[in-house]
CSV table of C-alpha atoms in Angstrom, one decimal:
chain,number,residue,atom,x,y,z
A,248,PRO,CA,75.8,72.0,155.5
A,249,ARG,CA,74.9,73.4,152.1
A,250,ARG,CA,77.9,73.5,149.7
A,251,ARG,CA,78.7,77.1,148.6
A,252,ALA,CA,77.9,78.0,145.0
A,253,VAL,CA,80.4,77.1,142.3
A,254,THR,CA,82.2,80.1,140.9
A,255,VAL,CA,84.6,80.7,138.0
A,256,ALA,CA,86.7,83.8,138.0
A,257,ILE,CA,88.8,85.0,135.1
A,258,THR,CA,91.3,87.9,135.6
A,259,PRO,CA,91.5,90.2,133.9
A,260,ALA,CA,87.9,89.9,132.8
A,261,SER,CA,88.7,92.4,130.1
A,262,GLY,CA,92.3,92.5,128.8
A,263,LEU,CA,94.6,92.4,125.8
A,264,ALA,CA,94.4,89.5,123.5
A,265,ASP,CA,98.2,88.8,123.7
A,266,GLU,CA,98.2,88.6,127.5
A,267,ARG,CA,97.5,85.5,129.7
A,268,VAL,CA,94.5,85.4,131.9
A,269,GLU,CA,94.2,83.6,135.2
A,270,THR,CA,91.2,81.2,135.5
A,271,ARG,CA,90.1,79.8,138.9
A,272,VAL,CA,87.2,77.7,139.9
A,273,ALA,CA,86.0,77.4,143.5
A,274,GLY,CA,83.1,75.8,145.4
A,275,LEU,CA,83.5,72.3,143.9
A,276,GLY,CA,83.6,69.1,145.9
A,277,PRO,CA,87.1,67.7,146.7
A,278,GLY,CA,88.4,65.8,143.6
A,279,GLN,CA,85.2,66.6,141.7
A,280,PRO,CA,85.6,66.0,137.9
A,281,VAL,CA,84.5,68.9,135.7
A,282,THR,CA,84.8,69.9,132.1
A,283,LEU,CA,85.8,73.5,131.3
A,284,ARG,CA,84.5,74.7,128.0
A,285,ALA,CA,85.3,78.0,126.1
A,286,VAL,CA,82.8,79.3,123.5
A,287,ALA,CA,83.3,82.2,121.1
A,288,ALA,CA,81.7,83.5,117.9
A,289,ASP,CA,83.4,85.4,115.1
A,290,GLU,CA,81.9,88.4,113.4
A,291,ARG,CA,79.8,86.3,111.1
A,292,GLY,CA,78.3,84.3,114.0
A,293,CYS,CA,80.3,81.1,113.4
A,294,LEU,CA,80.7,79.3,116.7
A,295,PHE,CA,84.0,78.1,118.0
A,296,GLN,CA,84.6,76.0,121.1
A,297,SER,CA,87.1,74.0,123.2
A,298,CYS,CA,87.1,71.8,126.3
A,299,ALA,CA,89.4,70.3,128.9
A,300,HIS,CA,88.9,67.8,131.8
A,301,TYR,CA,90.0,68.8,135.3
A,302,ARG,CA,89.6,67.5,138.8
A,303,ALA,CA,89.2,69.8,141.8
A,304,ASP,CA,91.9,69.7,144.5
A,305,GLY,CA,91.2,68.8,148.2
A,306,ARG,CA,89.6,72.2,148.8
A,307,GLY,CA,87.3,71.9,145.8
A,308,GLU,CA,89.3,74.5,143.8
A,309,LEU,CA,91.0,74.6,140.4
A,310,HIS,CA,93.6,76.9,139.1
A,311,LEU,CA,94.5,76.6,135.4
A,312,GLY,CA,97.9,78.1,136.0
A,313,THR,CA,99.0,75.1,138.1
A,314,ASP,CA,96.5,72.3,137.6
A,315,ALA,CA,96.8,69.9,134.7
A,316,SER,CA,94.1,69.0,132.2
A,317,HIS,CA,93.6,65.2,132.0
A,318,GLY,CA,91.8,65.1,128.6
A,319,GLY,CA,89.6,67.0,126.1
A,320,ASP,CA,91.4,69.2,123.6
A,321,TYR,CA,94.7,69.3,125.4
A,322,THR,CA,96.5,67.8,128.4
A,323,GLY,CA,98.9,69.2,131.0
A,324,VAL,CA,99.2,72.6,132.7
A,325,GLU,CA,98.2,75.1,130.0
A,326,PRO,CA,96.8,78.4,131.4
A,327,MET,CA,95.7,79.5,127.9
A,328,GLY,CA,94.8,76.1,126.5
A,329,LEU,CA,91.1,76.8,126.2
A,330,PHE,CA,91.8,79.8,124.1
A,331,TRP,CA,94.4,78.4,121.6
A,332,SER,CA,92.4,75.2,121.1
A,333,LEU,CA,89.2,77.0,120.1
A,334,ALA,CA,88.0,75.3,116.8
A,335,PRO,CA,84.8,75.4,114.8
A,336,ALA,CA,81.9,73.8,116.6
A,337,GLY,CA,80.5,70.5,115.3
A,338,MET,CA,77.6,72.1,113.4
A,339,GLU,CA,79.9,74.7,111.7
A,340,ARG,CA,81.9,74.3,108.4
A,341,PRO,CA,85.3,72.9,109.4
A,342,TYR,CA,88.7,74.5,108.6
A,343,GLN,CA,87.7,78.1,109.5
A,344,ARG,CA,90.1,80.4,111.3
A,345,LEU,CA,89.0,82.4,114.3
A,346,VAL,CA,90.7,85.7,113.3
A,347,PRO,CA,89.3,89.1,114.2
A,348,ARG,CA,88.1,91.1,111.2
A,349,SER,CA,87.7,94.3,113.2
A,350,THR,CA,90.1,95.5,115.9
A,351,GLY,CA,87.8,98.0,117.6
A,352,THR,CA,85.6,95.4,119.3
A,353,PRO,CA,86.7,92.7,121.7
A,354,MET,CA,86.5,89.0,121.1
A,355,LYS,CA,84.1,87.7,123.8
A,356,VAL,CA,84.8,84.2,125.2
A,357,GLU,CA,82.3,82.5,127.5
A,358,MET,CA,83.9,80.1,130.0
A,359,LEU,CA,81.6,77.3,131.3
A,360,VAL,CA,82.1,74.8,134.0
A,361,HIS,CA,80.2,71.5,133.4
A,362,GLN,CA,79.7,68.6,135.8
A,363,GLY,CA,81.6,65.5,134.9
A,364,HIS,CA,84.0,64.8,132.0
A,365,SER,CA,82.5,65.0,128.5
A,366,LEU,CA,84.4,64.3,125.3
A,367,PRO,CA,85.0,67.0,122.7
A,368,GLY,CA,81.9,67.2,120.5
A,369,ALA,CA,79.7,65.3,122.9
A,370,PHE,CA,76.8,66.9,124.8
A,371,PRO,CA,78.3,68.2,128.1
A,372,GLY,CA,76.9,67.8,131.6
A,373,PRO,CA,74.9,70.5,133.4
A,374,VAL,CA,76.5,73.9,133.8
A,375,VAL,CA,77.5,74.7,137.3
A,376,ALA,CA,79.2,78.1,136.7
A,377,LYS,CA,80.1,80.5,133.9
A,378,ALA,CA,81.8,83.8,133.2
A,379,GLU,CA,82.7,85.9,130.2
A,380,VAL,CA,86.1,87.4,129.3
A,381,GLU,CA,86.8,90.1,126.7
A,382,ARG,CA,90.0,89.9,124.6
A,383,TRP,CA,90.9,93.3,123.1
A,384,PHE,CA,93.2,93.8,120.2
A,385,THR,CA,93.6,97.5,120.7
A,386,ALA,CA,94.5,99.3,123.9
A,387,PRO,CA,92.7,102.6,124.9
A,388,GLY,CA,94.3,105.5,123.1
A,389,VAL,CA,95.6,103.6,120.1
A,390,ARG,CA,94.6,105.5,116.9
A,391,ARG,CA,93.6,103.7,113.7
A,392,ILE,CA,93.9,105.8,110.5
A,393,ARG,CA,92.7,104.3,107.2
A,394,LEU,CA,95.2,105.1,104.4
A,395,LYS,CA,94.8,106.3,100.9
A,396,GLU,CA,98.2,107.9,100.6
A,397,GLY,CA,99.3,108.1,96.9
A,398,GLY,CA,99.2,104.4,95.8
A,399,VAL,CA,99.4,103.0,99.4
A,400,ARG,CA,96.4,101.4,101.0
A,401,GLY,CA,95.9,100.0,104.5
A,402,SER,CA,95.6,101.1,108.1
A,403,LEU,CA,98.1,102.9,110.3
A,404,PHE,CA,97.9,102.2,114.0
A,405,LEU,CA,99.6,104.8,116.3
A,406,PRO,CA,100.2,104.3,120.1
A,407,PRO,CA,98.9,106.8,122.5
A,408,GLY,CA,101.2,109.7,123.3
A,409,ASP,CA,103.5,112.0,121.4
A,410,GLY,CA,106.1,109.5,120.3
A,411,PRO,CA,108.2,109.3,118.2
A,412,PHE,CA,107.7,105.5,118.0
A,413,PRO,CA,109.6,102.8,116.1
A,414,GLY,CA,107.8,102.2,112.8
A,415,VAL,CA,106.9,98.7,111.4
A,416,ILE,CA,105.1,97.6,108.2
A,417,ASP,CA,103.0,94.5,108.8
A,418,MET,CA,102.0,92.1,106.0
A,419,TYR,CA,100.3,88.7,105.7
A,420,GLY,CA,100.3,86.1,103.0
A,421,ASP,CA,98.5,84.9,99.9
A,422,GLU,CA,95.1,85.2,101.4
A,423,GLY,CA,95.2,88.9,100.3
A,424,GLY,CA,93.1,91.7,101.7
A,425,LEU,CA,93.7,93.6,104.9
A,426,THR,CA,94.5,91.8,108.2
A,427,GLU,CA,94.9,94.2,111.0
A,428,PHE,CA,95.0,92.4,114.4
A,429,ARG,CA,98.8,92.0,114.6
A,430,SER,CA,99.3,95.7,113.7
A,431,SER,CA,96.9,96.9,116.4
A,432,LEU,CA,98.6,94.7,118.9
A,433,LEU,CA,102.0,96.0,117.8
A,434,ALA,CA,100.7,99.6,118.3
A,435,THR,CA,99.4,98.5,121.7
A,436,ARG,CA,103.1,97.5,122.4
A,437,GLY,CA,104.5,100.9,121.4
A,438,PHE,CA,105.1,100.5,117.6
A,439,ALA,CA,103.7,102.8,114.9
A,440,SER,CA,102.4,99.9,112.7
A,441,LEU,CA,101.2,100.1,109.1
A,442,SER,CA,99.0,97.1,108.2
A,443,LEU,CA,99.8,96.9,104.5
A,444,PRO,CA,97.6,94.9,102.0
A,445,TYR,CA,99.2,94.3,98.6
A,446,PHE,CA,96.4,92.6,96.6
A,447,ASP,CA,92.6,92.0,96.7
A,448,PHE,CA,91.9,95.2,98.6
A,449,GLU,CA,90.1,98.3,97.3
A,450,ASP,CA,91.9,99.4,94.0
A,451,LEU,CA,94.9,97.1,94.5
A,452,PRO,CA,95.4,94.2,92.0
A,453,LYS,CA,92.7,91.5,92.4
A,454,VAL,CA,95.2,88.6,92.2
A,455,MET,CA,98.9,87.8,92.7
A,456,LYS,CA,100.1,88.2,89.1
A,457,GLU,CA,103.0,90.5,89.4
A,458,PHE,CA,104.2,93.1,92.0
A,459,LYS,CA,106.1,96.3,91.8
A,460,LEU,CA,108.5,96.9,94.7
A,461,GLU,CA,107.8,100.6,94.2
A,462,TYR,CA,104.5,100.1,96.0
A,463,PHE,CA,106.3,98.8,99.1
A,464,GLU,CA,109.0,101.5,98.8
A,465,GLU,CA,106.2,104.2,98.8
A,466,ALA,CA,104.8,102.6,102.0
A,467,ALA,CA,108.2,102.5,103.7
A,468,ARG,CA,108.9,106.2,102.7
A,469,PHE,CA,105.5,107.3,104.0
A,470,LEU,CA,106.0,105.5,107.3
A,471,ARG,CA,109.6,106.8,107.7
A,472,ARG,CA,108.5,110.4,107.0
A,473,HIS,CA,105.6,110.3,109.4
A,474,PRO,CA,106.1,112.8,112.3
A,475,LYS,CA,105.3,110.2,114.9
A,476,VAL,CA,107.8,107.7,113.6
A,477,LYS,CA,111.4,107.4,114.9
A,478,GLY,CA,114.2,107.3,112.3
A,479,PRO,CA,116.4,106.6,110.6
A,480,GLY,CA,114.8,103.4,109.3
A,481,VAL,CA,111.7,101.3,109.7
A,482,GLY,CA,111.1,97.6,110.2
A,483,VAL,CA,108.9,95.1,108.4
A,484,ILE,CA,107.1,91.9,109.7
A,485,GLY,CA,105.6,89.4,107.3
A,486,THR,CA,104.1,85.9,107.2
A,487,GLY,CA,104.3,83.5,104.2
A,488,LYS,CA,104.3,85.6,101.0
A,489,GLY,CA,104.5,88.7,103.2
A,490,ALA,CA,107.8,87.3,104.8
A,491,GLU,CA,109.3,86.9,101.3
A,492,LEU,CA,108.3,90.4,100.4
A,493,ALA,CA,109.9,91.6,103.6
A,494,LEU,CA,113.2,89.9,102.5
A,495,SER,CA,113.0,91.8,99.2
A,496,MET,CA,112.2,95.1,101.0
A,497,ILE,CA,115.2,94.9,103.3
A,498,THR,CA,117.4,93.8,100.4
A,499,PHE,CA,116.5,96.7,98.0
A,500,LEU,CA,115.1,99.5,100.1
A,501,PRO,CA,117.5,101.5,102.3
A,502,GLU,CA,114.5,102.7,104.4
A,503,VAL,CA,114.0,99.2,105.8
A,504,VAL,CA,116.6,98.2,108.4
A,505,ALA,CA,115.0,95.2,110.2
A,506,ALA,CA,112.9,92.3,108.8
A,507,VAL,CA,110.9,89.7,110.7
A,508,CYS,CA,110.2,86.8,108.3
A,509,ILE,CA,107.7,84.2,109.6
A,510,SER,CA,107.5,81.0,107.5
A,511,GLY,CA,108.9,82.7,104.4
A,512,CYS,CA,110.9,81.6,101.3
A,513,SER,CA,114.3,83.0,100.5
A,514,SER,CA,113.4,83.2,96.8
A,515,ASN,CA,110.7,85.2,95.1
A,516,THR,CA,107.6,82.9,94.5
A,517,ILE,CA,104.5,82.8,92.3
A,518,ALA,CA,104.3,86.4,91.1
A,519,ASP,CA,107.2,88.2,89.3
A,520,LEU,CA,108.6,91.1,91.4
A,521,HIS,CA,109.7,94.2,89.4
A,522,TYR,CA,111.8,97.1,90.7
A,523,GLY,CA,112.9,99.6,88.1
A,524,GLU,CA,114.6,97.6,85.3
A,525,MET,CA,115.1,94.6,87.6
A,526,THR,CA,112.8,91.6,87.7
A,527,LEU,CA,112.9,88.7,90.1
A,528,PRO,CA,110.8,85.9,88.5
A,529,GLY,CA,108.5,83.9,90.7
A,530,LEU,CA,109.2,80.3,91.6
A,531,ARG,CA,106.2,78.2,90.4
A,532,PHE,CA,103.9,75.8,92.1
A,533,ASP,CA,103.6,72.5,90.4
A,534,MET,CA,100.0,71.4,91.1
A,535,LYS,CA,100.9,67.8,90.0
A,536,LYS,CA,103.0,67.6,93.2
A,537,VAL,CA,100.0,68.4,95.4
A,538,SER,CA,98.6,65.4,97.3
A,539,VAL,CA,95.0,65.2,98.5
A,540,SER,CA,94.1,63.1,101.6
A,541,ASP,CA,91.0,60.9,101.8
A,542,ALA,CA,89.3,63.7,103.7
A,543,GLY,CA,89.9,66.1,100.8
A,544,VAL,CA,92.7,68.1,102.5
A,545,PHE,CA,95.4,69.4,100.1
A,546,ASP,CA,99.1,69.0,101.0
A,547,THR,CA,101.2,71.5,99.1
A,548,PHE,CA,104.5,70.7,100.9
A,549,GLU,CA,106.3,69.3,97.8
A,550,ALA,CA,104.6,71.6,95.2
A,551,LEU,CA,106.9,74.7,95.1
A,552,ASP,CA,109.8,74.4,92.7
A,553,ASP,CA,113.1,73.8,94.4
A,554,PRO,CA,114.9,77.2,95.2
A,555,ALA,CA,118.2,75.3,95.6
A,556,ASN,CA,118.1,74.1,92.0
A,557,PRO,CA,120.6,76.2,90.0
A,558,ALA,CA,118.0,76.6,87.2
A,559,ASN,CA,115.9,78.6,89.7
A,560,SER,CA,118.7,81.0,90.8
A,561,PRO,CA,117.2,84.0,89.0
A,562,CYS,CA,114.4,83.8,91.6
A,563,THR,CA,116.7,84.1,94.6
A,564,ILE,CA,116.5,87.2,96.6
A,565,PRO,CA,120.1,88.6,97.0
A,566,ILE,CA,119.7,89.1,100.7
A,567,GLU,CA,123.4,89.5,101.2
A,568,LYS,CA,123.0,93.1,99.9
A,569,ALA,CA,120.9,94.0,102.9
A,570,GLU,CA,122.5,96.3,105.4
A,571,GLY,CA,119.9,95.6,108.1
A,572,HIS,CA,119.1,92.7,110.3
A,573,PHE,CA,116.9,89.6,109.8
A,574,LEU,CA,114.8,87.6,112.3
A,575,LEU,CA,113.8,84.3,110.7
A,576,VAL,CA,110.9,82.5,112.4
A,577,VAL,CA,109.9,79.0,111.3
A,578,GLY,CA,107.8,76.1,112.4
A,579,GLU,CA,109.7,72.8,111.9
A,580,ASP,CA,106.4,71.1,111.0
A,581,ASP,CA,105.2,73.7,108.5
A,582,ARG,CA,103.4,71.7,105.8
A,583,MET,CA,102.5,74.6,103.6
A,584,TRP,CA,106.0,74.7,102.3
A,585,LYS,CA,109.6,74.0,103.4
A,586,SER,CA,110.1,77.1,105.5
A,587,SER,CA,112.9,75.4,107.7
A,588,LEU,CA,114.8,74.6,104.5
A,589,TYR,CA,114.3,78.1,103.1
A,590,ALA,CA,115.6,79.6,106.3
A,591,GLU,CA,118.7,77.3,106.1
A,592,LEU,CA,119.3,78.5,102.5
A,593,ALA,CA,119.0,82.1,103.5
A,594,ILE,CA,121.5,81.7,106.4
A,595,ARG,CA,123.9,79.8,104.2
A,596,ARG,CA,123.8,82.6,101.6
A,597,LEU,CA,124.4,85.3,104.2
A,598,ARG,CA,127.3,83.3,105.7
A,599,GLN,CA,128.9,82.7,102.3
A,600,HIS,CA,129.0,86.5,102.0
A,601,GLY,CA,130.5,86.9,105.5
A,602,LYS,CA,127.3,88.2,107.1
A,603,GLU,CA,126.0,87.3,110.6
A,604,ASN,CA,123.2,89.9,110.6
A,605,PHE,CA,120.5,87.3,111.4
A,606,GLU,CA,118.7,85.4,114.2
A,607,LEU,CA,116.8,82.2,113.8
A,608,LEU,CA,113.8,81.0,115.9
A,609,SER,CA,113.1,77.5,114.9
A,610,TYR,CA,110.2,75.7,116.7
A,611,PRO,CA,109.8,71.9,116.7
A,612,GLY,CA,106.1,70.9,116.2
A,613,ALA,CA,105.0,74.3,115.1
A,614,GLY,CA,103.1,74.8,111.8
A,615,HIS,CA,102.9,77.5,109.1
A,616,ARG,CA,101.1,80.5,110.5
A,617,ILE,CA,102.8,81.6,113.7
A,618,ASP,CA,100.6,84.5,115.0
A,619,PRO,CA,100.5,86.5,118.3
A,620,PRO,CA,99.9,84.4,121.5
A,621,SER,CA,96.6,82.5,122.1
A,622,THR,CA,95.5,82.8,118.4
A,623,PRO,CA,93.6,79.6,117.9
A,624,PHE,CA,95.6,76.9,116.2
A,625,CYS,CA,94.3,75.8,112.8
A,626,GLN,CA,96.2,72.8,111.4
A,627,VAL,CA,94.1,72.8,108.2
A,628,ALA,CA,92.5,76.0,106.9
A,629,MET,CA,90.4,76.9,103.9
A,630,ASP,CA,92.6,78.5,101.3
A,631,ARG,CA,91.0,81.7,100.0
A,632,VAL,CA,92.6,81.5,96.6
A,633,LEU,CA,92.2,77.8,95.9
A,634,GLY,CA,88.9,77.4,97.8
A,635,VAL,CA,90.0,74.1,99.3
A,636,PRO,CA,91.3,73.0,102.7
A,637,VAL,CA,95.1,73.2,102.9
A,638,LEU,CA,97.4,71.5,105.4
A,639,GLY,CA,99.4,74.1,107.4
A,640,GLY,CA,101.0,71.5,109.7
A,641,GLY,CA,101.9,71.7,113.3
A,642,GLU,CA,100.8,70.2,116.6
A,643,ARG,CA,98.4,72.3,118.7
A,644,LYS,CA,100.4,72.6,122.0
A,645,ALA,CA,103.8,73.1,120.4
A,646,HIS,CA,102.4,75.6,118.0
A,647,ALA,CA,100.8,77.6,120.8
A,648,HIS,CA,104.1,77.7,122.7
A,649,ALA,CA,105.9,78.9,119.6
A,650,GLN,CA,103.4,81.7,119.2
A,651,GLU,CA,103.9,82.9,122.8
A,652,HIS,CA,107.7,82.6,122.8
A,653,SER,CA,108.2,84.3,119.4
A,654,TRP,CA,105.9,87.2,120.1
A,655,GLY,CA,108.2,88.4,122.9
A,656,LYS,CA,111.3,87.8,120.8
A,657,ILE,CA,109.9,89.7,117.8
A,658,GLN,CA,109.2,92.8,119.9
A,659,GLU,CA,112.8,92.6,121.4
A,660,PHE,CA,114.3,92.3,117.9
A,661,LEU,CA,112.3,95.3,116.6
A,662,HIS,CA,113.1,97.5,119.6
A,663,LEU,CA,116.8,96.5,119.4
A,664,HIS,CA,117.1,97.5,115.7
A,665,LEU,CA,114.6,100.4,115.6
A,666,GLY,CA,115.2,102.0,118.9
């Protein structure tokens, strides 16, 4: 009898980027070895791919939710492994991130089933089935409004419906510019989210030289006053430098009542921060403490001046003054800087002042940039400022699990403290 055709089914075929998909293959021979490959391209046409080795069960079927990968880019039962292990294809420049530049179009991922087991980077066997899946960063009905409001720049994402919705300001790190995909996903999850750039965007400062907290205050006041935003206060979520700015915002701005700080420092770093007559000087990076591997990858782990050194106390953010609540999210294998230590210093400072207004999510094996679920892991990424590959740390699978777990916890925290 002729064997039925091999099929691969992905459900939903079109869905939200922070949700799991179900991948099933049918029509294989019992125990047949296959390589599953995912292929995607970014907006510039750069190709990313991943692969994993599977064996069909006795009925010639595969289900990525229950069947383990035996090799390739990951092993074990990982329903979303092919998504979070996407990395630049062999012919592309290495160390690039697969991050959506525009939130209005889906990321398209092609799923291919190849005969036999082929190693990552090797030429795979013949294709026996394929399917395409769309990963959307915005739900239908979410509105995106580009902002030029006084001095504030960025994009406001509003959920469908009348609201009012809890309001959140969203900031990324020292790469600068406008990164919108987390904001659009937050709006999809019911938050009015302001994606806030703070340098290297439109008429904002080109480089991180110094910042005025008044800019962030204006953004917080704009969001709090917006008719679709619930009061009385707003939240802020930041990664890296953005996390540290989030700590300063909740410390000095009464409008901000909840702060999610991902891989941040509890002192002000690099650029001086001014607020009225007050200045928090920036901790400096000592480039002599940067090590470079044989492959030319920069390790900045030891380079930031020690915030625990009493000589650096003027840089410390006095977070004990904050009336709101903190969620500190860190990867224990962050190699960009010592975010686990910085979270410890922050918690110690709060406790010394009798405060318990914090939660800590600390993830073994996770690296620096903990993004929404299934965002491809990038252990080394090109630094936009330095123009060199910088080690972010982390191990692929542990980092992916940290992204999935923290995303739910972040939403719970923001709903709890913003209503």
